[in-house]
PDB file of C-alpha atoms in Angstrom:
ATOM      1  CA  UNK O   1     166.875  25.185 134.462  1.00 49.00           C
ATOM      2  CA  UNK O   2     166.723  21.675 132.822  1.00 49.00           C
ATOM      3  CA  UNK O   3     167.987  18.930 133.641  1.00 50.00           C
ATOM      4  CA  UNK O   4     171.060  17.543 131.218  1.00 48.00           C
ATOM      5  CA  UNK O   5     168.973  15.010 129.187  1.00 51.00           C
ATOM      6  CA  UNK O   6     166.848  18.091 128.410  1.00 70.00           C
ATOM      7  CA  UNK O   7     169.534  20.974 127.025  1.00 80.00           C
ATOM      8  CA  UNK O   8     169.708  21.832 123.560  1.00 94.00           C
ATOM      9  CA  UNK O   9     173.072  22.202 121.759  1.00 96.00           C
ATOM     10  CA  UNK O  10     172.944  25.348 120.423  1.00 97.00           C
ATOM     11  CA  UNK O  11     176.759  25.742 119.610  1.00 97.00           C
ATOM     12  CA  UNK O  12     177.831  26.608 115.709  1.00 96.00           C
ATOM     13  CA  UNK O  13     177.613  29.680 113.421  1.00 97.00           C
ATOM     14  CA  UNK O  14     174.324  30.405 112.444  1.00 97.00           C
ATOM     15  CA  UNK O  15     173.535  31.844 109.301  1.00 96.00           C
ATOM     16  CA  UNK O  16     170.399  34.062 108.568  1.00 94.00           C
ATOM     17  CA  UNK O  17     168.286  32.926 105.960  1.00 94.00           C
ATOM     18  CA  UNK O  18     165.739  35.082 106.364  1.00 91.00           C
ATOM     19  CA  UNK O  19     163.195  37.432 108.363  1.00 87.00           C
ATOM     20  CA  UNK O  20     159.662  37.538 109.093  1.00 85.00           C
ATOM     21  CA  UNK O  21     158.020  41.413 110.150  1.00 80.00           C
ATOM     22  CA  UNK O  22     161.615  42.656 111.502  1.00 76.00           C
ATOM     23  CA  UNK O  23     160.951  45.790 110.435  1.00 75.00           C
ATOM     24  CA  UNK O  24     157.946  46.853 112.712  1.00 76.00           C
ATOM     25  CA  UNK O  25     160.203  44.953 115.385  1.00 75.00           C
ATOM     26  CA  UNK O  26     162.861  47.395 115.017  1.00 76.00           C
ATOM     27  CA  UNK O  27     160.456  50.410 114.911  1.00 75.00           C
ATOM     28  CA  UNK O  28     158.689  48.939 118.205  1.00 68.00           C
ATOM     29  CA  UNK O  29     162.142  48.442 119.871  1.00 71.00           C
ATOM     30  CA  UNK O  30     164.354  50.734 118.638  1.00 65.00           C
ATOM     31  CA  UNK O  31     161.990  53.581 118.079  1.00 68.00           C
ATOM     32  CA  UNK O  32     161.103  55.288 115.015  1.00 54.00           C
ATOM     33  CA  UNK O  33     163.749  58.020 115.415  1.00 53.00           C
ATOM     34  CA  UNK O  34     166.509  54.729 115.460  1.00 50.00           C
ATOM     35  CA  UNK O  35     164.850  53.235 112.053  1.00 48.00           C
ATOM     36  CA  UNK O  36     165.709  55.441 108.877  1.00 50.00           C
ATOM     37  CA  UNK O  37     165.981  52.724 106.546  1.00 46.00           C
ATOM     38  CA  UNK O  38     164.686  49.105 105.765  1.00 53.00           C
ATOM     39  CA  UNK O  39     166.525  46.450 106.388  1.00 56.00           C
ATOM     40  CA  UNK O  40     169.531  46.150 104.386  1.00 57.00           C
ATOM     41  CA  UNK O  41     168.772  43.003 102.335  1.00 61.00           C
ATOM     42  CA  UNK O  42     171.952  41.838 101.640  1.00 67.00           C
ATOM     43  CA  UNK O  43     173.160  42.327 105.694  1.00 74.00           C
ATOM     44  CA  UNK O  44     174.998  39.774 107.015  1.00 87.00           C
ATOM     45  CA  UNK O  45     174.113  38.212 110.476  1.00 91.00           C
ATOM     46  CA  UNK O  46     175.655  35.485 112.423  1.00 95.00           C
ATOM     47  CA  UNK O  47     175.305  34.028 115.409  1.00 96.00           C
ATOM     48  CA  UNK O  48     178.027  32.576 116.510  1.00 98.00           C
ATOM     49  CA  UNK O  49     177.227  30.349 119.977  1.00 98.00           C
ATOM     50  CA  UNK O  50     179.539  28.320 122.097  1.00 98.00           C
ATOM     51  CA  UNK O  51     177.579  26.507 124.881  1.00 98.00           C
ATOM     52  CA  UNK O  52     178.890  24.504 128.022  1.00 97.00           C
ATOM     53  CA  UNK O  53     175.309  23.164 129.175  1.00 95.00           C
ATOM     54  CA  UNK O  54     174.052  26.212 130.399  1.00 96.00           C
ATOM     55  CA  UNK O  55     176.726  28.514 130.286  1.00 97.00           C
ATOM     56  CA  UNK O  56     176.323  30.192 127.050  1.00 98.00           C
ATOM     57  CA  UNK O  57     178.713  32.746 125.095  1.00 98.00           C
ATOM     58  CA  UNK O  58     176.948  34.471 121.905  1.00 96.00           C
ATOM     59  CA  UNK O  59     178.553  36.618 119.465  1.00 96.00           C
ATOM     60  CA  UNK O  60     175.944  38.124 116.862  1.00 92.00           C
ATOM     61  CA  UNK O  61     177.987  39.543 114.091  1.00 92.00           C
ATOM     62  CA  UNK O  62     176.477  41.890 111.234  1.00 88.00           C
ATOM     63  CA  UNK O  63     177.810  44.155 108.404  1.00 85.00           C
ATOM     64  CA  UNK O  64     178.672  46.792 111.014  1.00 82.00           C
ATOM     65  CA  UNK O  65     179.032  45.464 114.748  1.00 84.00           C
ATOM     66  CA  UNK O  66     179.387  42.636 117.034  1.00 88.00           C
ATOM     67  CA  UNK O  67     177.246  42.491 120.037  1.00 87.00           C
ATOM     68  CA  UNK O  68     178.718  39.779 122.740  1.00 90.00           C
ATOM     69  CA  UNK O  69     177.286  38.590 125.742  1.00 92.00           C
ATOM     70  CA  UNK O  70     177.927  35.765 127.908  1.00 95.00           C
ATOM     71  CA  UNK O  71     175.375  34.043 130.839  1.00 97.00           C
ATOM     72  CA  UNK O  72     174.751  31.299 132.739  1.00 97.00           C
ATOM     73  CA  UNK O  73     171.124  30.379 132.304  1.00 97.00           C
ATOM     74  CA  UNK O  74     169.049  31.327 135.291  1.00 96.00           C
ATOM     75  CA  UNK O  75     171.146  34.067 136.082  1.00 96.00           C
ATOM     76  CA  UNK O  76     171.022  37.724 135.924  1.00 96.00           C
ATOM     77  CA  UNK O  77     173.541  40.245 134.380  1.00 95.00           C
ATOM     78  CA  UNK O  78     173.757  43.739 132.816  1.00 93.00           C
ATOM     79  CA  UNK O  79     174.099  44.607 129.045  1.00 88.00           C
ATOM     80  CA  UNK O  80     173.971  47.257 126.713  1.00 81.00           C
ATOM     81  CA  UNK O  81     170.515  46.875 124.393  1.00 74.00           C
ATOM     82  CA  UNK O  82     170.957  47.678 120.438  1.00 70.00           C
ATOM     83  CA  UNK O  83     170.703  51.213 121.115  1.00 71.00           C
ATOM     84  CA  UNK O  84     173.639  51.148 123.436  1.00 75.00           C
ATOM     85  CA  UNK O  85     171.274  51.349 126.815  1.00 80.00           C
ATOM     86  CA  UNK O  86     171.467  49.225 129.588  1.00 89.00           C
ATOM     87  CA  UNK O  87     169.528  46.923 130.477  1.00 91.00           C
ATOM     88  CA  UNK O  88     169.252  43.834 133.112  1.00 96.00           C
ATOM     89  CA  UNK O  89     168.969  40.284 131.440  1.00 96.00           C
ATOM     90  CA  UNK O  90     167.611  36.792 132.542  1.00 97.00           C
ATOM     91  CA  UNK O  91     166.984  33.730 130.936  1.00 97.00           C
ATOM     92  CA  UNK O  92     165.729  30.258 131.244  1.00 97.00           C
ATOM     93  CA  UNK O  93     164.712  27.110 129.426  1.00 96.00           C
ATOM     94  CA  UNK O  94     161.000  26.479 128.635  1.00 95.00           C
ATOM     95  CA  UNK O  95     161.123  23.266 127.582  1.00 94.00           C
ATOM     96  CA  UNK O  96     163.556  23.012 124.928  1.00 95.00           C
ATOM     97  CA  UNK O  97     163.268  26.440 123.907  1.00 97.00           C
ATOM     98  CA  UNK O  98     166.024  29.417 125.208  1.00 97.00           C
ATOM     99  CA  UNK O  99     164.540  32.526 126.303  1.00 97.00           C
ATOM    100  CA  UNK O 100     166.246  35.948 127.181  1.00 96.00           C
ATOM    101  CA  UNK O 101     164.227  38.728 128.669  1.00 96.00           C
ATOM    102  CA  UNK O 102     165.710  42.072 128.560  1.00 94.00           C
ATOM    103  CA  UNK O 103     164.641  44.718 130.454  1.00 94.00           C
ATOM    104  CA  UNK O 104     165.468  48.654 130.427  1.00 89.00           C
ATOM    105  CA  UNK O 105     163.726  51.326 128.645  1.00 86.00           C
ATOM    106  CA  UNK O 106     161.452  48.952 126.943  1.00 86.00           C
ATOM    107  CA  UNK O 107     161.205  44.810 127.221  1.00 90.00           C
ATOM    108  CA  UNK O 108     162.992  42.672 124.925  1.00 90.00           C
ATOM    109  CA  UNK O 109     161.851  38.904 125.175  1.00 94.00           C
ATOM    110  CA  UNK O 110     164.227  36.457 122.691  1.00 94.00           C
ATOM    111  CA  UNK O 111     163.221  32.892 122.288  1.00 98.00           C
ATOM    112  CA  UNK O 112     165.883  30.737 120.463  1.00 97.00           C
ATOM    113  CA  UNK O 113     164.503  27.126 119.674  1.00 98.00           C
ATOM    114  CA  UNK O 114     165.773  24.739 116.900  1.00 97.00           C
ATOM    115  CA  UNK O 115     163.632  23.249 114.281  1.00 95.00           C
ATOM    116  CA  UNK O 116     165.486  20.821 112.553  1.00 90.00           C
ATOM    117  CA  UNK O 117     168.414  22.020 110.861  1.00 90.00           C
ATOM    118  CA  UNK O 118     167.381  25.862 111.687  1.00 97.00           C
ATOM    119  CA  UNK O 119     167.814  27.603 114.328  1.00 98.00           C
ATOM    120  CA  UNK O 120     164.591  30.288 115.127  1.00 98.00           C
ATOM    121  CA  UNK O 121     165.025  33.440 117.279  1.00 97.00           C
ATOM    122  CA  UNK O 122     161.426  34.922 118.025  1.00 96.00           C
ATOM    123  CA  UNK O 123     161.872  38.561 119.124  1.00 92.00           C
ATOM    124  CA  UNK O 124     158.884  40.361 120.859  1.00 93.00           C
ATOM    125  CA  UNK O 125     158.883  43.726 121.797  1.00 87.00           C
ATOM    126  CA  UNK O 126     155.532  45.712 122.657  1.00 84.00           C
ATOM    127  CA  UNK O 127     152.722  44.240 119.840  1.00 86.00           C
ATOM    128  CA  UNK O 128     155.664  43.804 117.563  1.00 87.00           C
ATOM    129  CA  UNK O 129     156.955  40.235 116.712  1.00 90.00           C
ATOM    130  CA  UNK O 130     159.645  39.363 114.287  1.00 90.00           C
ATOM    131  CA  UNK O 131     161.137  35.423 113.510  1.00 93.00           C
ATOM    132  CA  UNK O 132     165.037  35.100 112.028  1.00 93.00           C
ATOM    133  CA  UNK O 133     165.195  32.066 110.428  1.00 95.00           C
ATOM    134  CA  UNK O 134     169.017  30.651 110.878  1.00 97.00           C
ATOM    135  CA  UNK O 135     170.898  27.524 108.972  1.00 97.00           C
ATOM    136  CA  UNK O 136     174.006  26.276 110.989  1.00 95.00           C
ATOM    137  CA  UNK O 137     177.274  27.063 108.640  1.00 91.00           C
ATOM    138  CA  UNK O 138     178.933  24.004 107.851  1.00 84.00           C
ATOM    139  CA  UNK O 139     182.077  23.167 109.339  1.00 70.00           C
TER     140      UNK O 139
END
């Protein structure tokens, strides 16, 4: 953990704007059998964040789901991967940078850092790397 002068406010709906190699991403996490189509262009996804320090609650919303999952940074706790699987989570700040390592059949590893007025979530899985590039909706 950080200390307080350190945490980044992540709270807000965040827009995507766009995507960088998420389809070898998917294929690499979800598995070839799980990708039968590109990327829907015009798919919505939000993330929708509330933050306490480092209790976090995250919402990420798209065309056809919602996947929720609350945490308290440092700790561990159980959720279901995009493939409905479970897997064990952690996370922990690295600097000012949030990072969420999933674990189960394969290893997730998401990195949320802001940049300005964008919010970027790196997702690695196996060789595979993908960037979302997110704007924070206005209120």
């Amino acid at each position: 953990m950080v200390d307080g002068s350190e945490i980044v406010d992540f709270n807000g709906r965040w827009v995507l704007e766009r995507t960088e190699h998420l389809e070898e991403y998917m294929k690499q996490s979800l598995g070839t059998d799980h990708v039968k189509h590109k990327f829907p262009k015009d798919m919505t996804v939000i993330n929708d964040i509330q933050q306490d320090g480092n209790n976090f609650r995250i919402r990420i919303i798209t065309n056809s789901r919602v996947n929720e999952c609350s945490f308290n940074v440092g700790d561990q706790w159980q959720e279901q991967d995009t493939t409905g699987d479970t897997c064990i989570a952690t996370s922990k700040w690295l600097g000012k940078k949030l990072v969420v390592i999933a674990e189960g059949k394969k290893t997730v590893t998401v990195t949320r850092e802001l940049r300005g007025d964008h919010m970027i979530t790196t997702m690695k899985c196996k060789n595979a790397t993908s960037r979302c590039i997110f704007s924070r909706e206005k209120s």
